[in-house]
């Protein structure tokens, strides 16, 4: 049973606009969440993370929002750039972080 | 070489073959991980090593046998695999198991015929 879900397999956005990628989770024990970005033929690379004690974390064009009551997190990219075109995975963990649970990914295409 | 490297990048093997996947990290990390990614499924954690000691084995069949001779190298020995084992196998490392940020290799695309 998947504990982390990304229900949108793909998303297309015009360059300069906002990209919003969503992620839902079922396990209320999760206390740390991460977003990874993956280009074809490369491994995922860490993008941004958030602890459950926060509801927002920002790093440049990337902002992650966490809504614990809804068990939902989202990644906002603004403005979107063609180089942002990639597959984005959200992941969650709890306690020591030994176990990570990943979503199936959302493929973002930013159209120039 | 920098980061996390994996060899081979592609592997085709028969069900009776024995092969090994290799992972090497050049980041000075102490924890290493094997993940499996099957088509349209999320990454599944297989094994975790911390300071060369296995700390997690997520009910992985014994036809997958990990080996961690030192903190920089991780192997996945494969024998008598099934076609459903065809997947992308990703290696990752982190400073230690309490560090949330993992660094991934490019993966080995395995096809079992």
mmCIF file with all atom_site columns, C-alpha atoms in Angstrom:
data_model
loop_
_atom_site.group_PDB
_atom_site.id
_atom_site.type_symbol
_atom_site.label_atom_id
_atom_site.label_alt_id
_atom_site.label_comp_id
_atom_site.label_asym_id
_atom_site.label_entity_id
_atom_site.label_seq_id
_atom_site.pdbx_PDB_ins_code
_atom_site.Cartn_x
_atom_site.Cartn_y
_atom_site.Cartn_z
_atom_site.occupancy
_atom_site.B_iso_or_equiv
_atom_site.pdbx_formal_charge
_atom_site.auth_seq_id
_atom_site.auth_comp_id
_atom_site.auth_asym_id
_atom_site.auth_atom_id
_atom_site.pdbx_PDB_model_num
ATOM 1   C CA . UNK A 1 1   ? 0.000  0.000   0.000   1.00 0.00 ? 1   UNK A CA 1
ATOM 2   C CA . UNK A 1 2   ? 1.508  3.288   -1.119  1.00 0.00 ? 2   UNK A CA 1
ATOM 3   C CA . UNK A 1 3   ? 2.024  5.714   1.736   1.00 0.00 ? 3   UNK A CA 1
ATOM 4   C CA . UNK A 1 4   ? 3.128  8.574   -0.499  1.00 0.00 ? 4   UNK A CA 1
ATOM 5   C CA . UNK A 1 5   ? 1.140  9.397   -3.608  1.00 0.00 ? 5   UNK A CA 1
ATOM 6   C CA . UNK A 1 6   ? 1.632  11.732  -6.505  1.00 0.00 ? 6   UNK A CA 1
ATOM 7   C CA . UNK A 1 7   ? -1.609 11.554  -8.400  1.00 0.00 ? 7   UNK A CA 1
ATOM 8   C CA . UNK A 1 8   ? -0.570 13.635  -11.392 1.00 0.00 ? 8   UNK A CA 1
ATOM 9   C CA . UNK A 1 9   ? 1.833  11.699  -13.617 1.00 0.00 ? 9   UNK A CA 1
ATOM 10  C CA . UNK A 1 10  ? 2.526  14.756  -15.750 1.00 0.00 ? 10  UNK A CA 1
ATOM 11  C CA . UNK A 1 11  ? 2.221  18.528  -15.809 1.00 0.00 ? 11  UNK A CA 1
ATOM 12  C CA . UNK A 1 12  ? 2.876  21.110  -18.539 1.00 0.00 ? 12  UNK A CA 1
ATOM 13  C CA . UNK A 1 13  ? 3.461  24.775  -17.757 1.00 0.00 ? 13  UNK A CA 1
ATOM 14  C CA . UNK A 1 14  ? 4.462  27.796  -19.804 1.00 0.00 ? 14  UNK A CA 1
ATOM 15  C CA . UNK A 1 15  ? 7.842  29.319  -19.107 1.00 0.00 ? 15  UNK A CA 1
ATOM 16  C CA . UNK A 1 16  ? 7.617  32.099  -16.536 1.00 0.00 ? 16  UNK A CA 1
ATOM 17  C CA . UNK A 1 17  ? 4.434  30.759  -14.949 1.00 0.00 ? 17  UNK A CA 1
ATOM 18  C CA . UNK A 1 18  ? 4.090  28.899  -11.674 1.00 0.00 ? 18  UNK A CA 1
ATOM 19  C CA . UNK A 1 19  ? 4.438  25.110  -11.492 1.00 0.00 ? 19  UNK A CA 1
ATOM 20  C CA . UNK A 1 20  ? 2.638  23.384  -8.635  1.00 0.00 ? 20  UNK A CA 1
ATOM 21  C CA . UNK A 1 21  ? 3.397  19.756  -7.936  1.00 0.00 ? 21  UNK A CA 1
ATOM 22  C CA . UNK A 1 22  ? 1.339  17.913  -5.371  1.00 0.00 ? 22  UNK A CA 1
ATOM 23  C CA . UNK A 1 23  ? 1.946  15.023  -3.030  1.00 0.00 ? 23  UNK A CA 1
ATOM 24  C CA . UNK A 1 24  ? -0.317 13.271  -0.527  1.00 0.00 ? 24  UNK A CA 1
ATOM 25  C CA . UNK A 1 25  ? 0.627  10.908  2.256   1.00 0.00 ? 25  UNK A CA 1
ATOM 26  C CA . UNK A 1 26  ? -1.247 8.587   4.544   1.00 0.00 ? 26  UNK A CA 1
ATOM 27  C CA . UNK A 1 27  ? 1.108  7.984   7.472   1.00 0.00 ? 27  UNK A CA 1
ATOM 28  C CA . UNK A 1 28  ? 0.732  10.631  10.174  1.00 0.00 ? 28  UNK A CA 1
ATOM 29  C CA . UNK A 1 29  ? 4.051  9.503   11.677  1.00 0.00 ? 29  UNK A CA 1
ATOM 30  C CA . UNK A 1 30  ? 6.004  11.086  8.811   1.00 0.00 ? 30  UNK A CA 1
ATOM 31  C CA . UNK A 1 31  ? 7.956  14.045  10.162  1.00 0.00 ? 31  UNK A CA 1
ATOM 32  C CA . UNK A 1 32  ? 10.257 14.975  7.300   1.00 0.00 ? 32  UNK A CA 1
ATOM 33  C CA . UNK A 1 33  ? 9.541  15.434  3.632   1.00 0.00 ? 33  UNK A CA 1
ATOM 34  C CA . UNK A 1 34  ? 11.797 15.861  0.645   1.00 0.00 ? 34  UNK A CA 1
ATOM 35  C CA . UNK A 1 35  ? 11.543 16.670  -3.026  1.00 0.00 ? 35  UNK A CA 1
ATOM 36  C CA . UNK A 1 36  ? 13.927 15.182  -5.575  1.00 0.00 ? 36  UNK A CA 1
ATOM 37  C CA . UNK A 1 37  ? 14.357 16.064  -9.206  1.00 0.00 ? 37  UNK A CA 1
ATOM 38  C CA . UNK A 1 38  ? 15.395 13.560  -11.852 1.00 0.00 ? 38  UNK A CA 1
ATOM 39  C CA . UNK A 1 39  ? 16.646 14.135  -15.369 1.00 0.00 ? 39  UNK A CA 1
ATOM 40  C CA . UNK A 1 40  ? 16.670 11.256  -17.872 1.00 0.00 ? 40  UNK A CA 1
ATOM 41  C CA . UNK A 1 41  ? 19.627 8.871   -17.468 1.00 0.00 ? 41  UNK A CA 1
ATOM 42  C CA . UNK A 1 42  ? 20.568 10.487  -14.148 1.00 0.00 ? 42  UNK A CA 1
ATOM 43  C CA . UNK A 1 43  ? 19.796 9.635   -10.568 1.00 0.00 ? 43  UNK A CA 1
ATOM 44  C CA . UNK A 1 44  ? 17.434 11.779  -8.489  1.00 0.00 ? 44  UNK A CA 1
ATOM 45  C CA . UNK A 1 45  ? 19.000 14.887  -6.970  1.00 0.00 ? 45  UNK A CA 1
ATOM 46  C CA . UNK A 1 46  ? 17.867 16.485  -3.748  1.00 0.00 ? 46  UNK A CA 1
ATOM 47  C CA . UNK A 1 47  ? 15.942 19.704  -4.269  1.00 0.00 ? 47  UNK A CA 1
ATOM 48  C CA . UNK A 1 48  ? 14.318 20.922  -1.071  1.00 0.00 ? 48  UNK A CA 1
ATOM 49  C CA . UNK A 1 49  ? 12.966 19.530  2.190   1.00 0.00 ? 49  UNK A CA 1
ATOM 50  C CA . UNK A 1 50  ? 10.668 20.449  5.049   1.00 0.00 ? 50  UNK A CA 1
ATOM 51  C CA . UNK A 1 51  ? 10.295 19.326  8.629   1.00 0.00 ? 51  UNK A CA 1
ATOM 52  C CA . UNK A 1 52  ? 6.831  18.690  10.057  1.00 0.00 ? 52  UNK A CA 1
ATOM 53  C CA . UNK A 1 53  ? 7.345  21.516  12.544  1.00 0.00 ? 53  UNK A CA 1
ATOM 54  C CA . UNK A 1 54  ? 7.181  23.970  9.646   1.00 0.00 ? 54  UNK A CA 1
ATOM 55  C CA . UNK A 1 55  ? 4.521  24.666  7.080   1.00 0.00 ? 55  UNK A CA 1
ATOM 56  C CA . UNK A 1 56  ? 6.712  26.365  4.505   1.00 0.00 ? 56  UNK A CA 1
ATOM 57  C CA . UNK A 1 57  ? 10.290 26.257  3.311   1.00 0.00 ? 57  UNK A CA 1
ATOM 58  C CA . UNK A 1 58  ? 11.701 28.414  0.570   1.00 0.00 ? 58  UNK A CA 1
ATOM 59  C CA . UNK A 1 59  ? 14.876 28.160  -1.476  1.00 0.00 ? 59  UNK A CA 1
ATOM 60  C CA . UNK A 1 60  ? 15.136 30.553  -4.368  1.00 0.00 ? 60  UNK A CA 1
ATOM 61  C CA . UNK A 1 61  ? 12.473 29.744  -6.937  1.00 0.00 ? 61  UNK A CA 1
ATOM 62  C CA . UNK A 1 62  ? 11.392 26.646  -5.028  1.00 0.00 ? 62  UNK A CA 1
ATOM 63  C CA . UNK A 1 63  ? 8.948  26.632  -2.128  1.00 0.00 ? 63  UNK A CA 1
ATOM 64  C CA . UNK A 1 64  ? 7.514  23.613  -0.379  1.00 0.00 ? 64  UNK A CA 1
ATOM 65  C CA . UNK A 1 65  ? 4.269  23.888  1.572   1.00 0.00 ? 65  UNK A CA 1
ATOM 66  C CA . UNK A 1 66  ? 3.123  21.351  4.131   1.00 0.00 ? 66  UNK A CA 1
ATOM 67  C CA . UNK A 1 67  ? -0.459 20.942  5.308   1.00 0.00 ? 67  UNK A CA 1
ATOM 68  C CA . UNK A 1 68  ? -0.323 18.347  8.064   1.00 0.00 ? 68  UNK A CA 1
ATOM 69  C CA . UNK A 1 69  ? -4.044 18.248  8.705   1.00 0.00 ? 69  UNK A CA 1
ATOM 70  C CA . UNK A 1 70  ? -4.658 17.408  5.069   1.00 0.00 ? 70  UNK A CA 1
ATOM 71  C CA . UNK A 1 71  ? -1.538 15.211  4.849   1.00 0.00 ? 71  UNK A CA 1
ATOM 72  C CA . UNK A 1 72  ? -0.577 17.136  1.763   1.00 0.00 ? 72  UNK A CA 1
ATOM 73  C CA . UNK A 1 73  ? 2.524  18.856  0.522   1.00 0.00 ? 73  UNK A CA 1
ATOM 74  C CA . UNK A 1 74  ? 3.187  20.832  -2.601  1.00 0.00 ? 74  UNK A CA 1
ATOM 75  C CA . UNK A 1 75  ? 6.188  22.157  -4.455  1.00 0.00 ? 75  UNK A CA 1
ATOM 76  C CA . UNK A 1 76  ? 5.907  25.557  -6.104  1.00 0.00 ? 76  UNK A CA 1
ATOM 77  C CA . UNK A 1 77  ? 8.360  26.626  -8.762  1.00 0.00 ? 77  UNK A CA 1
ATOM 78  C CA . UNK A 1 78  ? 8.164  30.243  -9.785  1.00 0.00 ? 78  UNK A CA 1
ATOM 79  C CA . UNK A 1 79  ? 9.028  31.382  -12.347 1.00 0.00 ? 79  UNK A CA 1
ATOM 80  C CA . UNK A 1 80  ? 9.274  28.071  -14.182 1.00 0.00 ? 80  UNK A CA 1
ATOM 81  C CA . UNK A 1 81  ? 12.164 27.644  -16.594 1.00 0.00 ? 81  UNK A CA 1
ATOM 82  C CA . UNK A 1 82  ? 12.708 25.106  -19.400 1.00 0.00 ? 82  UNK A CA 1
ATOM 83  C CA . UNK A 1 83  ? 15.607 23.619  -17.397 1.00 0.00 ? 83  UNK A CA 1
ATOM 84  C CA . UNK A 1 84  ? 13.097 22.675  -14.718 1.00 0.00 ? 84  UNK A CA 1
ATOM 85  C CA . UNK A 1 85  ? 11.653 20.046  -17.064 1.00 0.00 ? 85  UNK A CA 1
ATOM 86  C CA . UNK A 1 86  ? 12.260 16.789  -15.198 1.00 0.00 ? 86  UNK A CA 1
ATOM 87  C CA . UNK A 1 87  ? 10.529 14.181  -13.075 1.00 0.00 ? 87  UNK A CA 1
ATOM 88  C CA . UNK A 1 88  ? 9.874  15.314  -9.515  1.00 0.00 ? 88  UNK A CA 1
ATOM 89  C CA . UNK A 1 89  ? 9.579  12.830  -6.663  1.00 0.00 ? 89  UNK A CA 1
ATOM 90  C CA . UNK A 1 90  ? 8.345  13.552  -3.183  1.00 0.00 ? 90  UNK A CA 1
ATOM 91  C CA . UNK A 1 91  ? 9.547  11.397  -0.315  1.00 0.00 ? 91  UNK A CA 1
ATOM 92  C CA . UNK A 1 92  ? 8.726  11.078  3.359   1.00 0.00 ? 92  UNK A CA 1
ATOM 93  C CA . UNK A 1 93  ? 10.372 9.602   6.400   1.00 0.00 ? 93  UNK A CA 1
ATOM 94  C CA . UNK A 1 94  ? 10.054 9.454   10.184  1.00 0.00 ? 94  UNK A CA 1
ATOM 95  C CA . UNK A 1 95  ? 12.133 8.778   13.257  1.00 0.00 ? 95  UNK A CA 1
ATOM 96  C CA . UNK A 1 96  ? 15.748 8.209   12.270  1.00 0.00 ? 96  UNK A CA 1
ATOM 97  C CA . UNK A 1 97  ? 15.103 8.592   8.580   1.00 0.00 ? 97  UNK A CA 1
ATOM 98  C CA . UNK A 1 98  ? 16.327 5.092   7.846   1.00 0.00 ? 98  UNK A CA 1
ATOM 99  C CA . UNK A 1 99  ? 13.234 4.378   5.755   1.00 0.00 ? 99  UNK A CA 1
ATOM 100 C CA . UNK A 1 100 ? 12.187 6.628   2.925   1.00 0.00 ? 100 UNK A CA 1
ATOM 101 C CA . UNK A 1 101 ? 8.883  6.348   1.117   1.00 0.00 ? 101 UNK A CA 1
ATOM 102 C CA . UNK A 1 102 ? 8.720  7.776   -2.367  1.00 0.00 ? 102 UNK A CA 1
ATOM 103 C CA . UNK A 1 103 ? 5.898  8.785   -4.652  1.00 0.00 ? 103 UNK A CA 1
ATOM 104 C CA . UNK A 1 104 ? 5.757  7.630   -8.266  1.00 0.00 ? 104 UNK A CA 1
ATOM 105 C CA . UNK A 1 105 ? 6.837  11.007  -9.596  1.00 0.00 ? 105 UNK A CA 1
ATOM 106 C CA . UNK A 1 106 ? 5.367  13.817  -11.682 1.00 0.00 ? 106 UNK A CA 1
ATOM 107 C CA . UNK A 1 107 ? 6.912  14.633  -15.041 1.00 0.00 ? 107 UNK A CA 1
ATOM 108 C CA . UNK A 1 108 ? 7.068  18.411  -15.465 1.00 0.00 ? 108 UNK A CA 1
ATOM 109 C CA . UNK A 1 109 ? 7.436  19.974  -18.883 1.00 0.00 ? 109 UNK A CA 1
ATOM 110 C CA . UNK A 1 110 ? 8.104  23.707  -19.058 1.00 0.00 ? 110 UNK A CA 1
ATOM 111 C CA . UNK A 1 111 ? 7.229  25.019  -22.492 1.00 0.00 ? 111 UNK A CA 1
ATOM 112 C CA . UNK A 1 112 ? 9.423  27.888  -23.775 1.00 0.00 ? 112 UNK A CA 1
ATOM 113 C CA . UNK B 2 1   ? 35.171 10.941  -10.355 1.00 0.00 ? 1   UNK B CA 1
ATOM 114 C CA . UNK B 2 2   ? 32.735 12.743  -8.107  1.00 0.00 ? 2   UNK B CA 1
ATOM 115 C CA . UNK B 2 3   ? 29.400 11.864  -6.549  1.00 0.00 ? 3   UNK B CA 1
ATOM 116 C CA . UNK B 2 4   ? 27.948 8.386   -6.806  1.00 0.00 ? 4   UNK B CA 1
ATOM 117 C CA . UNK B 2 5   ? 28.796 6.121   -9.720  1.00 0.00 ? 5   UNK B CA 1
ATOM 118 C CA . UNK B 2 6   ? 27.193 2.855   -10.743 1.00 0.00 ? 6   UNK B CA 1
ATOM 119 C CA . UNK B 2 7   ? 28.347 0.147   -13.123 1.00 0.00 ? 7   UNK B CA 1
ATOM 120 C CA . UNK B 2 8   ? 27.180 -1.233  -15.410 1.00 0.00 ? 8   UNK B CA 1
ATOM 121 C CA . UNK B 2 9   ? 24.602 1.250   -16.603 1.00 0.00 ? 9   UNK B CA 1
ATOM 122 C CA . UNK B 2 10  ? 22.708 -1.441  -18.497 1.00 0.00 ? 10  UNK B CA 1
ATOM 123 C CA . UNK B 2 11  ? 22.604 -5.182  -17.917 1.00 0.00 ? 11  UNK B CA 1
ATOM 124 C CA . UNK B 2 12  ? 20.738 -7.969  -19.631 1.00 0.00 ? 12  UNK B CA 1
ATOM 125 C CA . UNK B 2 13  ? 20.906 -11.352 -17.961 1.00 0.00 ? 13  UNK B CA 1
ATOM 126 C CA . UNK B 2 14  ? 19.232 -14.713 -18.170 1.00 0.00 ? 14  UNK B CA 1
ATOM 127 C CA . UNK B 2 15  ? 17.432 -16.263 -15.243 1.00 0.00 ? 15  UNK B CA 1
ATOM 128 C CA . UNK B 2 16  ? 20.276 -18.682 -14.582 1.00 0.00 ? 16  UNK B CA 1
ATOM 129 C CA . UNK B 2 17  ? 23.065 -16.098 -14.702 1.00 0.00 ? 17  UNK B CA 1
ATOM 130 C CA . UNK B 2 18  ? 25.005 -14.593 -11.827 1.00 0.00 ? 18  UNK B CA 1
ATOM 131 C CA . UNK B 2 19  ? 25.961 -10.954 -12.078 1.00 0.00 ? 19  UNK B CA 1
ATOM 132 C CA . UNK B 2 20  ? 26.880 -8.092  -9.762  1.00 0.00 ? 20  UNK B CA 1
ATOM 133 C CA . UNK B 2 21  ? 26.011 -4.415  -9.684  1.00 0.00 ? 21  UNK B CA 1
ATOM 134 C CA . UNK B 2 22  ? 28.617 -2.031  -8.339  1.00 0.00 ? 22  UNK B CA 1
ATOM 135 C CA . UNK B 2 23  ? 28.206 1.319   -6.629  1.00 0.00 ? 23  UNK B CA 1
ATOM 136 C CA . UNK B 2 24  ? 30.946 3.672   -5.530  1.00 0.00 ? 24  UNK B CA 1
ATOM 137 C CA . UNK B 2 25  ? 30.615 6.985   -3.722  1.00 0.00 ? 25  UNK B CA 1
ATOM 138 C CA . UNK B 2 26  ? 33.301 9.648   -3.595  1.00 0.00 ? 26  UNK B CA 1
ATOM 139 C CA . UNK B 2 27  ? 31.578 11.854  -1.025  1.00 0.00 ? 27  UNK B CA 1
ATOM 140 C CA . UNK B 2 28  ? 33.042 10.506  2.203   1.00 0.00 ? 28  UNK B CA 1
ATOM 141 C CA . UNK B 2 29  ? 29.641 9.240   3.293   1.00 0.00 ? 29  UNK B CA 1
ATOM 142 C CA . UNK B 2 30  ? 29.058 6.428   5.737   1.00 0.00 ? 30  UNK B CA 1
ATOM 143 C CA . UNK B 2 31  ? 25.610 5.193   4.728   1.00 0.00 ? 31  UNK B CA 1
ATOM 144 C CA . UNK B 2 32  ? 24.740 3.514   1.453   1.00 0.00 ? 32  UNK B CA 1
ATOM 145 C CA . UNK B 2 33  ? 21.438 2.303   0.048   1.00 0.00 ? 33  UNK B CA 1
ATOM 146 C CA . UNK B 2 34  ? 20.037 0.092   -2.701  1.00 0.00 ? 34  UNK B CA 1
ATOM 147 C CA . UNK B 2 35  ? 16.687 1.035   -4.233  1.00 0.00 ? 35  UNK B CA 1
ATOM 148 C CA . UNK B 2 36  ? 14.588 -0.660  -6.885  1.00 0.00 ? 36  UNK B CA 1
ATOM 149 C CA . UNK B 2 37  ? 12.364 1.261   -9.262  1.00 0.00 ? 37  UNK B CA 1
ATOM 150 C CA . UNK B 2 38  ? 9.964  -0.785  -11.342 1.00 0.00 ? 38  UNK B CA 1
ATOM 151 C CA . UNK B 2 39  ? 7.876  0.723   -14.114 1.00 0.00 ? 39  UNK B CA 1
ATOM 152 C CA . UNK B 2 40  ? 5.123  3.011   -12.798 1.00 0.00 ? 40  UNK B CA 1
ATOM 153 C CA . UNK B 2 41  ? 5.999  2.149   -9.187  1.00 0.00 ? 41  UNK B CA 1
ATOM 154 C CA . UNK B 2 42  ? 7.701  4.258   -6.537  1.00 0.00 ? 42  UNK B CA 1
ATOM 155 C CA . UNK B 2 43  ? 11.292 3.760   -5.515  1.00 0.00 ? 43  UNK B CA 1
ATOM 156 C CA . UNK B 2 44  ? 11.460 0.856   -3.085  1.00 0.00 ? 44  UNK B CA 1
ATOM 157 C CA . UNK B 2 45  ? 14.188 0.741   -0.490  1.00 0.00 ? 45  UNK B CA 1
ATOM 158 C CA . UNK B 2 46  ? 15.937 -2.650  -0.529  1.00 0.00 ? 46  UNK B CA 1
ATOM 159 C CA . UNK B 2 47  ? 18.957 -2.440  1.755   1.00 0.00 ? 47  UNK B CA 1
ATOM 160 C CA . UNK B 2 48  ? 20.676 0.065   4.017   1.00 0.00 ? 48  UNK B CA 1
ATOM 161 C CA . UNK B 2 49  ? 24.276 -0.033  5.193   1.00 0.00 ? 49  UNK B CA 1
ATOM 162 C CA . UNK B 2 50  ? 25.681 2.245   7.870   1.00 0.00 ? 50  UNK B CA 1
ATOM 163 C CA . UNK B 2 51  ? 29.418 2.136   8.493   1.00 0.00 ? 51  UNK B CA 1
ATOM 164 C CA . UNK B 2 52  ? 29.555 -1.123  6.486   1.00 0.00 ? 52  UNK B CA 1
ATOM 165 C CA . UNK B 2 53  ? 26.917 -2.793  8.665   1.00 0.00 ? 53  UNK B CA 1
ATOM 166 C CA . UNK B 2 54  ? 23.551 -3.730  7.195   1.00 0.00 ? 54  UNK B CA 1
ATOM 167 C CA . UNK B 2 55  ? 20.824 -1.943  9.116   1.00 0.00 ? 55  UNK B CA 1
ATOM 168 C CA . UNK B 2 56  ? 17.807 -2.571  6.917   1.00 0.00 ? 56  UNK B CA 1
ATOM 169 C CA . UNK B 2 57  ? 16.658 -5.422  4.711   1.00 0.00 ? 57  UNK B CA 1
ATOM 170 C CA . UNK B 2 58  ? 13.155 -4.729  3.472   1.00 0.00 ? 58  UNK B CA 1
ATOM 171 C CA . UNK B 2 59  ? 12.065 -8.334  2.975   1.00 0.00 ? 59  UNK B CA 1
ATOM 172 C CA . UNK B 2 60  ? 14.139 -8.623  -0.164  1.00 0.00 ? 60  UNK B CA 1
ATOM 173 C CA . UNK B 2 61  ? 14.307 -12.118 -1.717  1.00 0.00 ? 61  UNK B CA 1
ATOM 174 C CA . UNK B 2 62  ? 17.567 -13.955 -1.141  1.00 0.00 ? 62  UNK B CA 1
ATOM 175 C CA . UNK B 2 63  ? 18.342 -13.970 -4.870  1.00 0.00 ? 63  UNK B CA 1
ATOM 176 C CA . UNK B 2 64  ? 19.523 -10.397 -4.163  1.00 0.00 ? 64  UNK B CA 1
ATOM 177 C CA . UNK B 2 65  ? 22.639 -10.397 -2.000  1.00 0.00 ? 65  UNK B CA 1
ATOM 178 C CA . UNK B 2 66  ? 24.236 -7.110  -0.950  1.00 0.00 ? 66  UNK B CA 1
ATOM 179 C CA . UNK B 2 67  ? 27.850 -6.627  0.035   1.00 0.00 ? 67  UNK B CA 1
ATOM 180 C CA . UNK B 2 68  ? 29.493 -3.574  1.547   1.00 0.00 ? 68  UNK B CA 1
ATOM 181 C CA . UNK B 2 69  ? 33.249 -4.120  1.887   1.00 0.00 ? 69  UNK B CA 1
ATOM 182 C CA . UNK B 2 70  ? 33.892 -0.518  2.953   1.00 0.00 ? 70  UNK B CA 1
ATOM 183 C CA . UNK B 2 71  ? 31.976 2.741   3.291   1.00 0.00 ? 71  UNK B CA 1
ATOM 184 C CA . UNK B 2 72  ? 32.730 3.735   -0.294  1.00 0.00 ? 72  UNK B CA 1
ATOM 185 C CA . UNK B 2 73  ? 31.642 0.610   -2.118  1.00 0.00 ? 73  UNK B CA 1
ATOM 186 C CA . UNK B 2 74  ? 28.404 -1.290  -2.313  1.00 0.00 ? 74  UNK B CA 1
ATOM 187 C CA . UNK B 2 75  ? 27.602 -4.330  -4.425  1.00 0.00 ? 75  UNK B CA 1
ATOM 188 C CA . UNK B 2 76  ? 24.399 -6.120  -5.275  1.00 0.00 ? 76  UNK B CA 1
ATOM 189 C CA . UNK B 2 77  ? 24.979 -9.727  -6.263  1.00 0.00 ? 77  UNK B CA 1
ATOM 190 C CA . UNK B 2 78  ? 22.266 -11.203 -8.427  1.00 0.00 ? 78  UNK B CA 1
ATOM 191 C CA . UNK B 2 79  ? 21.518 -14.878 -9.059  1.00 0.00 ? 79  UNK B CA 1
ATOM 192 C CA . UNK B 2 80  ? 18.578 -16.830 -10.462 1.00 0.00 ? 80  UNK B CA 1
ATOM 193 C CA . UNK B 2 81  ? 16.520 -13.710 -10.997 1.00 0.00 ? 81  UNK B CA 1
ATOM 194 C CA . UNK B 2 82  ? 13.001 -13.618 -12.375 1.00 0.00 ? 82  UNK B CA 1
ATOM 195 C CA . UNK B 2 83  ? 11.686 -11.477 -15.247 1.00 0.00 ? 83  UNK B CA 1
ATOM 196 C CA . UNK B 2 84  ? 9.734  -9.380  -12.719 1.00 0.00 ? 84  UNK B CA 1
ATOM 197 C CA . UNK B 2 85  ? 13.077 -8.319  -11.227 1.00 0.00 ? 85  UNK B CA 1
ATOM 198 C CA . UNK B 2 86  ? 13.674 -6.235  -14.341 1.00 0.00 ? 86  UNK B CA 1
ATOM 199 C CA . UNK B 2 87  ? 13.885 -2.657  -13.086 1.00 0.00 ? 87  UNK B CA 1
ATOM 200 C CA . UNK B 2 88  ? 16.135 0.324   -12.519 1.00 0.00 ? 88  UNK B CA 1
ATOM 201 C CA . UNK B 2 89  ? 18.412 -0.277  -9.531  1.00 0.00 ? 89  UNK B CA 1
ATOM 202 C CA . UNK B 2 90  ? 19.584 2.876   -7.842  1.00 0.00 ? 90  UNK B CA 1
ATOM 203 C CA . UNK B 2 91  ? 22.347 3.267   -5.316  1.00 0.00 ? 91  UNK B CA 1
ATOM 204 C CA . UNK B 2 92  ? 22.433 6.200   -2.922  1.00 0.00 ? 92  UNK B CA 1
ATOM 205 C CA . UNK B 2 93  ? 24.620 7.453   -0.106  1.00 0.00 ? 93  UNK B CA 1
ATOM 206 C CA . UNK B 2 94  ? 24.275 9.877   2.773   1.00 0.00 ? 94  UNK B CA 1
ATOM 207 C CA . UNK B 2 95  ? 26.520 11.222  5.499   1.00 0.00 ? 95  UNK B CA 1
ATOM 208 C CA . UNK B 2 96  ? 25.016 8.628   7.820   1.00 0.00 ? 96  UNK B CA 1
ATOM 209 C CA . UNK B 2 97  ? 21.589 7.056   8.307   1.00 0.00 ? 97  UNK B CA 1
ATOM 210 C CA . UNK B 2 98  ? 20.366 10.002  10.365  1.00 0.00 ? 98  UNK B CA 1
ATOM 211 C CA . UNK B 2 99  ? 21.084 12.358  7.483   1.00 0.00 ? 99  UNK B CA 1
ATOM 212 C CA . UNK B 2 100 ? 17.985 12.871  5.388   1.00 0.00 ? 100 UNK B CA 1
ATOM 213 C CA . UNK B 2 101 ? 19.646 14.046  2.210   1.00 0.00 ? 101 UNK B CA 1
ATOM 214 C CA . UNK B 2 102 ? 20.643 11.199  -0.047  1.00 0.00 ? 102 UNK B CA 1
ATOM 215 C CA . UNK B 2 103 ? 22.810 11.380  -3.137  1.00 0.00 ? 103 UNK B CA 1
ATOM 216 C CA . UNK B 2 104 ? 21.848 8.997   -5.904  1.00 0.00 ? 104 UNK B CA 1
ATOM 217 C CA . UNK B 2 105 ? 23.804 7.326   -8.637  1.00 0.00 ? 105 UNK B CA 1
ATOM 218 C CA . UNK B 2 106 ? 22.461 7.174   -12.212 1.00 0.00 ? 106 UNK B CA 1
ATOM 219 C CA . UNK B 2 107 ? 21.208 3.622   -11.781 1.00 0.00 ? 107 UNK B CA 1
ATOM 220 C CA . UNK B 2 108 ? 21.622 0.301   -13.545 1.00 0.00 ? 108 UNK B CA 1
ATOM 221 C CA . UNK B 2 109 ? 18.850 -0.676  -15.948 1.00 0.00 ? 109 UNK B CA 1
ATOM 222 C CA . UNK B 2 110 ? 18.466 -4.435  -15.488 1.00 0.00 ? 110 UNK B CA 1
ATOM 223 C CA . UNK B 2 111 ? 16.566 -6.677  -17.861 1.00 0.00 ? 111 UNK B CA 1
ATOM 224 C CA . UNK B 2 112 ? 16.047 -10.320 -16.953 1.00 0.00 ? 112 UNK B CA 1
ATOM 225 C CA . UNK B 2 113 ? 15.194 -12.540 -19.899 1.00 0.00 ? 113 UNK B CA 1
#
